[in-house]
CSV table of C-alpha atoms in Angstrom, one decimal:
chain,number,residue,atom,x,y,z
A,1,MET,CA,-29.8,-0.2,-11.2
A,2,THR,CA,-30.6,1.0,-8.1
A,3,THR,CA,-32.9,-0.2,-6.6
A,4,GLN,CA,-33.7,0.4,-2.8
A,5,THR,CA,-34.4,-2.9,-1.5
A,6,THR,CA,-34.0,-1.3,2.1
A,7,PRO,CA,-34.6,2.3,2.5
A,8,GLU,CA,-35.1,1.0,6.6
A,9,ALA,CA,-31.4,0.0,6.9
A,10,CYS,CA,-30.3,3.2,5.6
A,11,THR,CA,-32.5,5.6,7.1
A,12,VAL,CA,-29.8,8.2,8.1
A,13,HIS,CA,-29.9,11.0,10.6
A,14,GLY,CA,-27.4,13.9,9.3
A,15,ASN,CA,-25.8,16.7,11.7
A,16,SER,CA,-24.2,20.4,10.5
A,17,VAL,CA,-20.6,20.8,9.5
A,18,THR,CA,-19.5,24.1,10.7
A,19,PHE,CA,-15.9,26.1,9.1
A,20,ASP,CA,-15.4,29.0,11.0
A,21,HIS,CA,-12.3,31.0,9.4
A,22,VAL,CA,-10.8,28.0,7.6
A,23,SER,CA,-7.4,28.6,5.6
A,24,LYS,CA,-5.1,26.2,4.1
A,25,SER,CA,-1.9,26.5,2.7
A,26,PHE,CA,0.3,24.1,1.1
A,27,GLY,CA,3.7,25.9,1.5
A,28,ARG,CA,3.2,29.5,0.4
A,29,THR,CA,0.4,29.1,-1.8
A,30,GLU,CA,-3.1,29.6,0.1
A,31,VAL,CA,-5.5,27.1,-1.1
A,32,LEU,CA,-8.3,28.4,1.3
A,33,HIS,CA,-8.4,31.8,2.3
A,34,ASP,CA,-10.6,32.6,5.7
A,35,ILE,CA,-13.7,30.1,4.8
A,36,CYS,CA,-16.7,30.7,7.0
A,37,LEU,CA,-19.1,28.4,6.1
A,38,GLU,CA,-22.6,26.3,7.7
A,39,ILE,CA,-23.3,22.9,6.1
A,40,PRO,CA,-27.1,22.9,7.5
A,41,GLY,CA,-27.7,19.3,9.0
A,42,GLY,CA,-29.8,16.8,6.9
A,43,ARG,CA,-29.6,18.6,3.5
A,44,THR,CA,-27.1,19.1,0.5
A,45,THR,CA,-24.9,21.4,-0.4
A,46,CYS,CA,-22.7,21.4,-3.3
A,47,VAL,CA,-19.8,23.5,-3.7
A,48,VAL,CA,-18.7,24.6,-7.4
A,49,GLY,CA,-15.3,26.2,-8.9
A,50,PRO,CA,-13.4,26.0,-11.2
A,51,SER,CA,-10.1,23.2,-11.0
A,52,GLY,CA,-8.1,24.1,-8.5
A,53,SER,CA,-10.0,26.5,-7.1
A,54,GLY,CA,-9.8,24.6,-2.8
A,55,LYS,CA,-13.0,22.6,-3.4
A,56,SER,CA,-11.4,19.5,-3.0
A,57,THR,CA,-9.6,21.1,0.4
A,58,LEU,CA,-12.4,22.3,1.9
A,59,LEU,CA,-13.5,19.2,1.6
A,60,ARG,CA,-10.9,17.1,3.4
A,61,CYS,CA,-10.8,19.6,5.7
A,62,THR,CA,-14.1,18.3,7.2
A,63,ASN,CA,-12.3,15.2,8.4
A,64,ARG,CA,-9.2,16.7,8.0
A,65,LEU,CA,-7.6,14.7,5.8
A,66,GLU,CA,-6.3,17.6,5.2
A,67,GLU,CA,-5.1,20.0,8.1
A,68,PRO,CA,-6.3,23.3,8.2
A,69,THR,CA,-3.9,26.1,8.7
A,70,ALA,CA,-5.8,28.6,10.6
A,71,GLY,CA,-9.8,28.5,11.1
A,72,ARG,CA,-12.2,25.2,13.4
A,73,VAL,CA,-14.5,22.8,11.7
A,74,LEU,CA,-17.2,21.5,13.8
A,75,LEU,CA,-19.1,18.6,13.5
A,76,GLY,CA,-22.2,19.5,14.9
A,77,THR,CA,-20.5,20.2,18.2
A,78,THR,CA,-17.4,18.5,17.9
A,79,GLU,CA,-14.0,21.0,16.3
A,80,VAL,CA,-13.2,18.1,14.1
A,81,THR,CA,-9.6,20.7,14.7
A,82,ASP,CA,-9.4,20.3,18.0
A,83,ARG,CA,-5.5,18.5,18.3
A,84,VAL,CA,-6.1,16.5,21.1
A,85,ALA,CA,-9.3,14.6,19.6
A,86,ASN,CA,-9.4,11.3,18.3
A,87,ILE,CA,-9.4,12.1,14.6
A,88,ASP,CA,-10.1,8.4,14.2
A,89,ALA,CA,-13.0,8.2,16.2
A,90,ILE,CA,-14.4,11.3,14.4
A,91,ARG,CA,-13.5,10.4,10.8
A,92,ALA,CA,-15.7,7.1,11.8
A,93,ARG,CA,-18.6,9.7,12.0
A,94,VAL,CA,-17.9,11.7,8.3
A,95,GLY,CA,-18.6,8.7,5.1
A,96,MET,CA,-15.8,9.6,2.3
A,97,VAL,CA,-16.4,8.9,-1.5
A,98,PHE,CA,-13.2,10.1,-3.2
A,99,GLN,CA,-12.7,10.6,-7.9
A,100,ASN,CA,-11.2,7.3,-8.1
A,101,PHE,CA,-13.0,5.1,-5.5
A,102,ASN,CA,-9.9,3.7,-4.0
A,103,LEU,CA,-11.3,0.6,-3.0
A,104,PHE,CA,-9.0,-1.6,-1.0
A,105,PRO,CA,-7.3,-3.9,-4.0
A,106,TYR,CA,-7.4,-7.2,-3.0
A,107,ARG,CA,-10.9,-7.4,-0.4
A,108,THR,CA,-13.6,-8.8,-2.4
A,109,ALA,CA,-16.3,-6.1,-2.1
A,110,LEU,CA,-18.1,-7.8,0.7
A,111,ASP,CA,-14.7,-7.1,2.5
A,112,ASN,CA,-14.0,-3.9,1.9
A,113,ILE,CA,-17.6,-3.2,3.8
A,114,THR,CA,-16.7,-5.5,7.2
A,115,LEU,CA,-13.0,-4.1,7.5
A,116,ALA,CA,-14.0,-0.5,9.1
A,117,LEU,CA,-16.8,-2.4,10.6
A,118,ARG,CA,-15.6,-5.1,12.1
A,119,ARG,CA,-12.2,-3.1,13.0
A,120,VAL,CA,-14.1,0.3,14.1
A,121,ARG,CA,-17.6,-0.3,15.0
A,122,LYS,CA,-16.9,-3.5,16.5
A,123,LEU,CA,-18.7,-5.4,14.8
A,124,THR,CA,-18.8,-9.8,14.6
A,125,SER,CA,-18.2,-10.7,11.6
A,126,GLU,CA,-21.7,-12.0,11.1
A,127,GLU,CA,-23.1,-8.5,11.7
A,128,ALA,CA,-20.7,-6.3,9.4
A,129,VAL,CA,-21.6,-9.2,6.5
A,130,GLU,CA,-25.3,-8.5,7.3
A,131,ARG,CA,-25.0,-4.9,7.5
A,132,ALA,CA,-22.4,-5.2,4.1
A,133,ARG,CA,-25.1,-7.3,2.3
A,134,THR,CA,-27.7,-4.6,3.4
A,135,HIS,CA,-26.4,-1.9,2.0
A,136,LEU,CA,-24.5,-3.6,-1.2
A,137,ALA,CA,-28.3,-4.8,-1.8
A,138,SER,CA,-29.4,-1.1,-1.6
A,139,VAL,CA,-26.6,0.2,-4.4
A,140,GLY,CA,-28.4,-2.4,-6.5
A,141,LEU,CA,-25.7,-4.6,-5.9
A,142,ALA,CA,-26.6,-7.2,-4.0
A,143,GLY,CA,-24.8,-10.8,-5.5
A,144,PHE,CA,-21.9,-9.0,-5.9
A,145,GLU,CA,-20.4,-9.6,-2.6
A,146,HIS,CA,-17.5,-11.4,-3.9
A,147,ARG,CA,-16.2,-9.7,-6.4
A,148,ARG,CA,-13.4,-8.0,-6.3
A,149,PRO,CA,-12.8,-4.2,-7.6
A,150,GLY,CA,-11.3,-5.1,-10.8
A,151,GLN,CA,-13.7,-7.5,-10.9
A,152,LEU,CA,-16.7,-4.0,-11.7
A,153,SER,CA,-16.6,-1.6,-14.2
A,154,GLY,CA,-15.7,2.1,-12.9
A,155,GLY,CA,-19.8,3.0,-11.3
A,156,GLN,CA,-19.6,-0.7,-10.0
A,157,GLN,CA,-16.7,0.4,-7.8
A,158,GLN,CA,-17.9,3.7,-6.7
A,159,ARG,CA,-21.1,2.6,-5.9
A,160,VAL,CA,-19.2,-0.1,-3.3
A,161,ALA,CA,-17.1,2.3,-2.3
A,162,ILE,CA,-20.5,4.5,-1.7
A,163,ALA,CA,-21.5,1.3,0.6
A,164,ARG,CA,-18.6,1.1,2.5
A,165,ALA,CA,-19.3,4.9,3.6
A,166,LEU,CA,-22.8,4.5,4.5
A,167,ALA,CA,-22.2,1.1,6.3
A,168,MET,CA,-20.7,3.1,8.9
A,169,GLU,CA,-23.4,4.7,8.8
A,170,PRO,CA,-21.8,8.3,8.9
A,171,GLU,CA,-23.5,12.1,10.3
A,172,VAL,CA,-22.1,13.2,7.2
A,173,MET,CA,-21.3,12.3,3.7
A,174,LEU,CA,-18.6,14.1,1.5
A,175,PHE,CA,-18.4,12.9,-2.1
A,176,ASP,CA,-15.6,15.0,-4.2
A,177,GLU,CA,-16.1,14.5,-7.7
A,178,ALA,CA,-17.8,11.1,-7.5
A,179,THR,CA,-18.8,10.8,-11.1
A,180,SER,CA,-15.5,12.6,-12.6
A,181,ALA,CA,-13.9,9.1,-13.3
A,182,LEU,CA,-16.7,7.7,-14.7
A,183,ASP,CA,-17.7,6.8,-18.3
A,184,PRO,CA,-20.7,8.9,-19.1
A,185,GLU,CA,-23.1,6.0,-19.4
A,186,LEU,CA,-21.9,5.3,-16.2
A,187,VAL,CA,-22.2,8.6,-13.8
A,188,LYS,CA,-26.4,8.3,-13.9
A,189,GLY,CA,-26.7,5.3,-11.7
A,190,VAL,CA,-24.2,6.8,-8.8
A,191,LEU,CA,-26.1,10.2,-9.2
A,192,SER,CA,-29.4,8.6,-9.0
A,193,ILE,CA,-28.3,7.0,-5.6
A,194,MET,CA,-26.8,10.0,-4.0
A,195,ARG,CA,-30.0,11.8,-5.2
A,196,ASP,CA,-31.7,9.2,-3.2
A,197,LEU,CA,-29.3,10.1,-0.4
A,198,ALA,CA,-30.3,13.0,-0.4
A,199,GLY,CA,-33.6,12.5,-0.3
A,200,GLN,CA,-33.7,10.6,2.6
A,201,GLY,CA,-31.9,13.8,4.6
A,202,MET,CA,-28.4,13.1,5.0
A,203,THR,CA,-26.1,15.3,5.5
A,204,MET,CA,-24.5,15.5,2.3
A,205,ILE,CA,-20.8,17.5,1.0
A,206,VAL,CA,-20.8,17.5,-2.8
A,207,VAL,CA,-17.9,18.7,-4.7
A,208,THR,CA,-18.9,18.5,-8.6
A,209,HIS,CA,-19.1,19.6,-12.2
A,210,GLU,CA,-21.9,18.6,-12.8
A,211,MET,CA,-24.4,20.8,-12.9
A,212,ARG,CA,-27.8,19.7,-13.3
A,213,PHE,CA,-27.1,17.5,-10.0
A,214,ALA,CA,-26.3,20.8,-7.9
A,215,LYS,CA,-29.9,22.0,-9.7
A,216,GLU,CA,-32.1,18.9,-8.8
A,217,ALA,CA,-30.7,18.2,-5.2
A,218,ALA,CA,-28.8,20.6,-3.1
A,219,SER,CA,-30.3,23.0,-0.9
A,220,GLN,CA,-27.6,25.5,-1.3
A,221,ILE,CA,-25.1,25.2,-3.9
A,222,VAL,CA,-21.4,27.3,-2.9
A,223,PHE,CA,-19.5,28.8,-5.7
A,224,LEU,CA,-15.6,28.9,-4.6
A,225,ASP,CA,-13.2,30.4,-7.2
A,226,GLU,CA,-8.7,30.6,-5.7
A,227,GLY,CA,-9.1,29.5,-2.6
A,228,ARG,CA,-12.1,32.2,-1.8
A,229,LEU,CA,-15.6,31.7,-0.9
A,230,ILE,CA,-17.4,33.9,-4.2
A,231,GLU,CA,-20.9,33.1,-3.3
A,232,LYS,CA,-23.6,31.4,-1.4
A,233,ALA,CA,-27.0,30.3,-2.4
A,234,ASP,CA,-30.3,27.9,-3.3
A,235,PRO,CA,-30.0,26.8,-6.5
A,236,GLU,CA,-32.8,28.8,-7.6
A,237,LYS,CA,-31.3,32.4,-7.0
A,238,PHE,CA,-27.8,30.1,-7.5
A,239,PHE,CA,-28.6,29.7,-11.4
A,240,GLY,CA,-31.2,31.9,-11.6
A,241,ALA,CA,-29.8,34.9,-10.2
A,242,PRO,CA,-26.2,34.9,-9.4
A,243,GLU,CA,-24.3,38.1,-8.6
A,244,SER,CA,-20.4,37.8,-8.6
A,245,PRO,CA,-18.8,38.7,-11.9
A,246,ARG,CA,-16.5,35.6,-10.8
A,247,LEU,CA,-19.3,33.0,-10.6
A,248,LYS,CA,-21.9,34.3,-13.9
A,249,ALA,CA,-18.8,34.0,-15.8
A,250,PHE,CA,-17.8,30.3,-14.5
A,251,LEU,CA,-21.6,29.4,-15.3
A,252,SER,CA,-21.8,31.3,-19.0
A,253,ALA,CA,-18.7,29.1,-19.2
A,254,VAL,CA,-19.8,26.0,-18.3
A,255,SER,CA,-23.8,25.6,-19.6
B,1,MET,CA,48.4,-30.0,-27.3
B,2,PHE,CA,46.2,-33.7,-25.9
B,3,ASP,CA,48.5,-32.9,-22.4
B,4,GLY,CA,47.3,-29.3,-22.0
B,5,LEU,CA,43.9,-30.4,-22.8
B,6,ARG,CA,44.5,-33.2,-20.9
B,7,ARG,CA,45.1,-30.9,-18.3
B,8,VAL,CA,42.4,-28.6,-17.9
B,9,TRP,CA,40.4,-31.4,-18.2
B,10,GLU,CA,41.7,-32.2,-15.2
B,11,THR,CA,41.6,-29.6,-13.2
B,12,PHE,CA,38.0,-28.9,-14.1
B,13,PHE,CA,36.1,-32.1,-15.0
B,14,ASP,CA,37.6,-35.3,-13.2
B,15,LEU,CA,34.9,-37.0,-13.4
B,16,ASP,CA,36.2,-39.4,-10.7
B,17,LEU,CA,36.6,-36.7,-8.1
B,18,ILE,CA,33.2,-35.3,-9.2
B,19,GLY,CA,31.5,-38.7,-8.7
B,20,GLN,CA,32.8,-39.2,-5.3
B,21,THR,CA,32.5,-35.9,-4.0
B,22,LEU,CA,28.6,-35.5,-5.8
B,23,PRO,CA,26.4,-37.7,-2.8
B,24,THR,CA,27.9,-35.8,0.3
B,25,MET,CA,27.3,-32.2,-1.9
B,26,VAL,CA,23.8,-33.5,-2.0
B,27,ARG,CA,22.9,-34.8,0.6
B,28,VAL,CA,25.1,-32.8,2.9
B,29,GLY,CA,25.7,-29.5,0.8
B,30,LEU,CA,22.6,-29.0,-0.7
B,31,LEU,CA,20.2,-29.6,2.4
B,32,ASN,CA,22.5,-27.5,3.9
B,33,THR,CA,22.4,-24.6,1.5
B,34,LEU,CA,18.9,-24.4,1.0
B,35,LEU,CA,18.3,-24.9,5.2
B,36,LEU,CA,20.8,-21.8,5.5
B,37,ALA,CA,18.7,-20.1,2.5
B,38,VAL,CA,15.5,-20.3,4.3
B,39,PHE,CA,16.7,-19.5,7.6
B,40,ALA,CA,18.4,-16.2,6.5
B,41,SER,CA,15.5,-14.9,4.2
B,42,ALA,CA,13.2,-15.6,7.4
B,43,ILE,CA,15.2,-13.5,9.4
B,44,GLY,CA,16.1,-11.3,6.8
B,45,VAL,CA,11.6,-11.1,5.8
B,46,VAL,CA,11.6,-10.2,9.2
B,47,VAL,CA,14.1,-7.4,9.2
B,48,GLY,CA,13.4,-6.1,6.1
B,49,VAL,CA,9.4,-5.7,7.3
B,50,VAL,CA,10.4,-3.8,10.6
B,51,ILE,CA,13.5,-1.8,8.9
B,52,ALA,CA,11.2,-0.7,5.7
B,53,ALA,CA,7.9,0.4,7.9
B,54,GLY,CA,10.3,2.4,10.0
B,55,LEU,CA,11.7,4.3,7.0
B,56,LEU,CA,8.0,4.8,6.1
B,57,SER,CA,7.4,6.3,9.8
B,58,SER,CA,6.8,10.5,9.6
B,59,LYS,CA,9.1,10.5,12.6
B,60,ARG,CA,13.1,11.6,12.0
B,61,ALA,CA,14.7,9.6,15.3
B,62,ILE,CA,12.9,5.8,13.8
B,63,ARG,CA,13.7,6.7,10.4
B,64,LEU,CA,17.2,7.6,10.6
B,65,PRO,CA,18.6,4.4,12.5
B,66,CYS,CA,16.6,2.5,10.0
B,67,ARG,CA,17.7,4.4,7.1
B,68,MET,CA,21.4,4.2,8.9
B,69,TYR,CA,21.4,0.1,8.9
B,70,VAL,CA,20.6,-0.2,4.9
B,71,ASP,CA,22.9,2.3,3.8
B,72,LEU,CA,25.9,0.5,6.3
B,73,LEU,CA,24.8,-2.9,5.2
B,74,ARG,CA,24.7,-2.5,1.6
B,75,GLY,CA,27.3,-0.3,1.3
B,76,LEU,CA,30.1,-2.7,2.9
B,77,PRO,CA,31.5,-5.7,0.9
B,78,HIS,CA,29.4,-9.1,2.0
B,79,ILE,CA,32.5,-10.6,3.4
B,80,LEU,CA,33.4,-8.4,5.7
B,81,THR,CA,29.5,-8.0,7.3
B,82,VAL,CA,29.9,-12.4,7.8
B,83,TYR,CA,32.9,-12.2,9.2
B,84,LEU,CA,31.6,-8.8,11.5
B,85,ILE,CA,28.5,-10.9,12.6
B,86,GLY,CA,29.4,-14.0,12.2
B,87,GLN,CA,32.9,-14.7,13.8
B,88,GLY,CA,32.3,-11.3,16.0
B,89,LEU,CA,29.4,-12.4,17.9
B,90,PRO,CA,30.3,-15.4,19.7
B,91,LEU,CA,34.4,-13.6,20.0
B,92,ALA,CA,32.5,-10.6,22.5
B,93,GLY,CA,30.5,-12.4,24.4
B,94,ILE,CA,26.9,-12.4,22.4
B,95,THR,CA,26.3,-16.1,22.5
B,96,PRO,CA,22.8,-17.1,21.1
B,97,PHE,CA,23.0,-19.8,19.8
B,98,GLY,CA,26.2,-21.4,21.8
B,99,LYS,CA,29.1,-22.6,19.5
B,100,SER,CA,26.9,-23.6,17.0
B,101,THR,CA,28.0,-21.9,13.7
B,102,TYR,CA,25.3,-22.3,12.0
B,103,GLY,CA,23.3,-19.7,14.1
B,104,TYR,CA,25.3,-17.4,13.8
B,105,ALA,CA,26.8,-17.8,9.7
B,106,ALA,CA,22.3,-17.8,9.2
B,107,LEU,CA,21.6,-14.7,11.8
B,108,ALA,CA,25.0,-12.8,9.5
B,109,ILE,CA,23.2,-13.6,6.3
B,110,GLY,CA,19.9,-12.6,7.2
B,111,LEU,CA,21.1,-9.3,8.9
B,112,LEU,CA,22.7,-8.5,6.0
B,113,GLU,CA,19.3,-9.4,3.1
B,114,GLY,CA,17.4,-7.4,5.6
B,115,ALA,CA,19.2,-4.5,4.6
B,116,TYR,CA,18.2,-5.1,1.4
B,117,MET,CA,14.6,-6.7,1.5
B,118,ALA,CA,13.7,-3.5,3.8
B,119,GLU,CA,14.2,-1.5,0.8
B,120,ILE,CA,11.9,-3.9,-1.5
B,121,PHE,CA,10.0,-4.4,1.3
B,122,ARG,CA,9.9,0.0,1.7
B,123,ALA,CA,9.1,-0.1,-2.5
B,124,GLY,CA,6.7,-2.5,-2.3
B,125,PHE,CA,4.5,-0.7,0.5
B,126,GLN,CA,5.2,2.6,-1.3
B,127,SER,CA,3.2,1.6,-4.4
B,128,VAL,CA,0.5,1.5,-2.5
B,129,GLU,CA,-1.7,3.9,-4.2
B,130,LYS,CA,-2.3,6.9,-1.5
B,131,GLY,CA,-6.0,7.1,-1.9
B,132,GLN,CA,-6.7,3.3,0.2
B,133,VAL,CA,-4.6,4.9,2.5
B,134,GLU,CA,-6.6,8.1,2.7
B,135,ALA,CA,-9.8,5.8,2.0
B,136,ALA,CA,-8.6,3.9,5.2
B,137,ARG,CA,-8.4,6.5,7.6
B,138,SER,CA,-11.4,8.7,6.5
B,139,LEU,CA,-13.6,5.5,7.7
B,140,GLY,CA,-11.6,5.5,11.4
B,141,LEU,CA,-8.6,3.3,10.6
B,142,SER,CA,-5.5,4.4,12.6
B,143,HIS,CA,-2.4,4.4,11.3
B,144,LEU,CA,-1.0,1.2,12.3
B,145,GLU,CA,-4.3,-0.7,11.3
B,146,THR,CA,-4.4,1.2,8.1
B,147,LEU,CA,-0.8,-0.3,7.6
B,148,ARG,CA,-1.8,-3.8,8.5
B,149,PHE,CA,-5.2,-3.8,6.7
B,150,VAL,CA,-4.3,-2.2,3.8
B,151,VAL,CA,-0.8,-0.9,3.1
B,152,PHE,CA,0.9,-4.7,3.8
B,153,PRO,CA,-1.3,-7.0,2.2
B,154,THR,CA,-1.4,-4.8,-1.1
B,155,GLY,CA,2.3,-4.1,-1.0
B,156,GLY,CA,3.5,-7.5,0.3
B,157,ARG,CA,1.9,-9.2,-2.7
B,158,ARG,CA,3.3,-6.7,-5.1
B,159,VAL,CA,6.6,-7.6,-3.2
B,160,LEU,CA,6.8,-11.3,-3.2
B,161,PRO,CA,8.3,-11.3,-7.1
B,162,PRO,CA,11.2,-9.4,-6.2
B,163,LEU,CA,11.2,-10.9,-2.7
B,164,THR,CA,11.8,-14.1,-4.2
B,165,GLY,CA,14.7,-12.8,-6.3
B,166,GLN,CA,16.2,-12.2,-3.3
B,167,PHE,CA,16.1,-15.7,-2.4
B,168,ILE,CA,18.0,-16.5,-4.9
B,169,LEU,CA,20.3,-14.2,-3.8
B,170,VAL,CA,20.8,-15.5,-0.9
B,171,ILE,CA,21.4,-19.5,-2.2
B,172,LYS,CA,24.3,-17.8,-3.2
B,173,GLY,CA,25.0,-15.7,-0.9
B,174,THR,CA,25.1,-18.6,1.8
B,175,ALA,CA,28.5,-19.6,0.4
B,176,LEU,CA,30.2,-17.3,1.9
B,177,VAL,CA,29.5,-18.9,5.3
B,178,TYR,CA,32.3,-21.6,4.0
B,179,LEU,CA,35.1,-18.7,6.3
B,180,LEU,CA,33.1,-19.2,9.4
B,181,GLY,CA,34.9,-22.9,9.8
B,182,LEU,CA,31.6,-25.2,9.7
B,183,THR,CA,32.2,-29.2,11.3
B,184,ALA,CA,31.5,-31.7,8.6
B,185,GLY,CA,28.1,-32.2,8.9
B,186,GLN,CA,27.0,-28.3,8.4
B,187,ARG,CA,29.3,-27.3,5.7
B,188,GLU,CA,27.0,-26.4,2.0
B,189,MET,CA,27.4,-27.5,-0.9
B,190,PHE,CA,30.2,-24.7,-1.1
B,191,ALA,CA,32.4,-25.7,1.2
B,192,ILE,CA,32.5,-29.2,1.2
B,193,ALA,CA,33.5,-28.5,-3.1
B,194,GLN,CA,36.1,-26.3,-1.4
B,195,ASP,CA,37.7,-28.7,1.3
B,196,ALA,CA,37.4,-31.5,-1.2
B,197,ALA,CA,39.5,-29.1,-4.5
B,198,THR,CA,42.3,-28.0,-1.7
B,199,LEU,CA,42.0,-32.0,-1.0
B,200,HIS,CA,43.1,-33.4,-4.0
B,201,ALA,CA,44.3,-29.8,-6.2
B,202,SER,CA,41.9,-30.6,-8.9
B,203,LEU,CA,39.4,-27.7,-9.6
B,204,SER,CA,36.4,-30.2,-10.8
B,205,PRO,CA,33.9,-29.8,-6.9
B,206,LEU,CA,34.0,-26.7,-7.3
B,207,VAL,CA,32.9,-27.5,-11.3
B,208,ALA,CA,30.4,-29.5,-9.8
B,209,ALA,CA,29.3,-27.2,-7.2
B,210,GLY,CA,28.3,-24.5,-9.7
B,211,LEU,CA,26.2,-27.0,-11.8
B,212,LEU,CA,24.4,-27.4,-8.7
B,213,TYR,CA,23.4,-23.7,-7.7
B,214,LEU,CA,22.7,-23.5,-11.4
B,215,ALA,CA,20.3,-25.8,-11.5
B,216,ILE,CA,18.3,-24.5,-8.6
B,217,THR,CA,18.8,-20.9,-9.3
B,218,VAL,CA,18.3,-20.4,-13.3
B,219,PRO,CA,15.2,-22.1,-12.9
B,220,MET,CA,14.0,-19.5,-10.2
B,221,THR,CA,14.7,-16.7,-12.1
B,222,TYR,CA,13.1,-17.5,-15.1
B,223,ALA,CA,10.0,-18.6,-12.8
B,224,VAL,CA,10.7,-15.4,-10.7
B,225,ASN,CA,11.3,-13.6,-14.6
B,226,ALA,CA,7.8,-15.1,-15.6
B,227,TRP,CA,5.5,-14.2,-12.5
B,228,GLU,CA,6.9,-10.6,-12.6
B,229,ARG,CA,5.6,-10.2,-16.2
B,230,ARG,CA,2.0,-11.5,-15.7
B,231,LEU,CA,1.8,-9.1,-12.3
B,232,ARG,CA,2.8,-6.7,-14.6
B,233,ASP,CA,0.4,-7.7,-17.5
B,234,GLY,CA,-2.5,-8.3,-15.8
B,235,ARG,CA,-1.9,-4.4,-13.3
B,236,LYS,CA,0.0,-2.3,-15.8
B,237,ASP,CA,-0.8,0.2,-13.2
B,238,ASN,CA,0.7,-0.7,-10.2
B,239,LEU,CA,3.8,-2.2,-11.5
B,240,ALA,CA,4.4,0.9,-12.8
B,241,THR,CA,4.5,3.0,-9.9
B,242,MET,CA,6.2,0.4,-8.7
B,243,ASP,CA,8.9,0.5,-10.6
B,244,ARG,CA,9.4,4.2,-10.1
B,245,ALA,CA,10.0,3.3,-7.2
B,246,LEU,CA,12.4,0.9,-7.3
B,247,ALA,CA,14.1,3.0,-9.7
B,248,GLN,CA,14.3,5.8,-7.4
B,249,GLN,CA,15.9,3.9,-5.1
B,250,ALA,CA,18.2,3.1,-7.4
B,251,THR,CA,19.3,6.6,-8.7
B,252,GLY,CA,18.4,8.4,-5.3
């Protein structure tokens, strides 16, 4: 299902992301508290934690789908949180994959991918279509170009969404519980694409409940609880020798 | 008893009179009714989309006047608005259509319909899932590009049935332009019927006009219902969202 046909077209260049004392409140509720975190370029960072811990919010601060209340977010040396920065240009450098796929329903798989290529990357129709085909093939969906989201399974939709983000040749990929809405038998295909991508040196921030994926693909794992960064470690230490009681409790609950 | 029945019959169903007025009613009246409805709806759609976009604006200075427009025109009796715009504009020296009552009539009904269509479009645009907007923005599309390429196409399709329903209301609404005083060739169905009714002291022409209205509106209503049912069965979740938005508008 996940044949990688043209690795060349998917060669990726990662960039680092820095969270510098990032806080975020919704009204009086503080969902992120003073997060300092370095996401190294070319590596995969998994963010785990109980629901409501602020994982998604942290991820969404990366491309300012959420506006941090305080602190800075940097993409390489670009300050994402700079209010005068062209946020559209920054967002185009960051790919995002959502829990519910969020494909545009009345567009075919191909059109879903070419829209931003033409409008944002200013490719000609032919260039956009060619690049879209390449990326659809790379997620194992050659031949599905003209299907609409409604005619695709959840797993296929999510793979189109991944192709849509990758076609923009982003410097960083964000995955917000990308497999949580999928039937169990469809999770594998999506995870294996993500694993391949990690292997190619894409910078990835992955919010996930898939502990096995975190263990195998991440270079660092971050544990959030109640909006605070509780622990950060490489997979071996994270699962083998967790320090904080809260992480220990979390790990014993999910395993 | 028999005399009474005969009188009722002649008042409402004078077949000779109906036969006499029907050709003009179909040739001139029906055509003008449909033309007015199409012109007014075209104006209404343009006004509706613009006002709907304004209603969804994050800027109060844009939202507020749009909200006032909708509340005002939906809150006034239609007859009053049609008079104020249709009669008022030429009287006030604002004469984009010269002396043609027709243009002012279409404009008056169009502006009125724009207020109703704005709410339909707003509900349709709001029914577009937030996730799609976020996906578009995360790809680097600007706010306007997202509206144009994601929100309008998706929301626009969902408003087609209610919009057609509104078109049926416009067809009926065109009868109001009778008030503005149309020339013989400009008269729509109701005006022709009303003139004939006054002339012959019988309501039969109005009954005939009524039947013509029904011949258009009833089949269209059923067609729209079937269309909405098909959409609903096909895309349950989306229409549920839109129904909620419409219900919210009705109660709020």
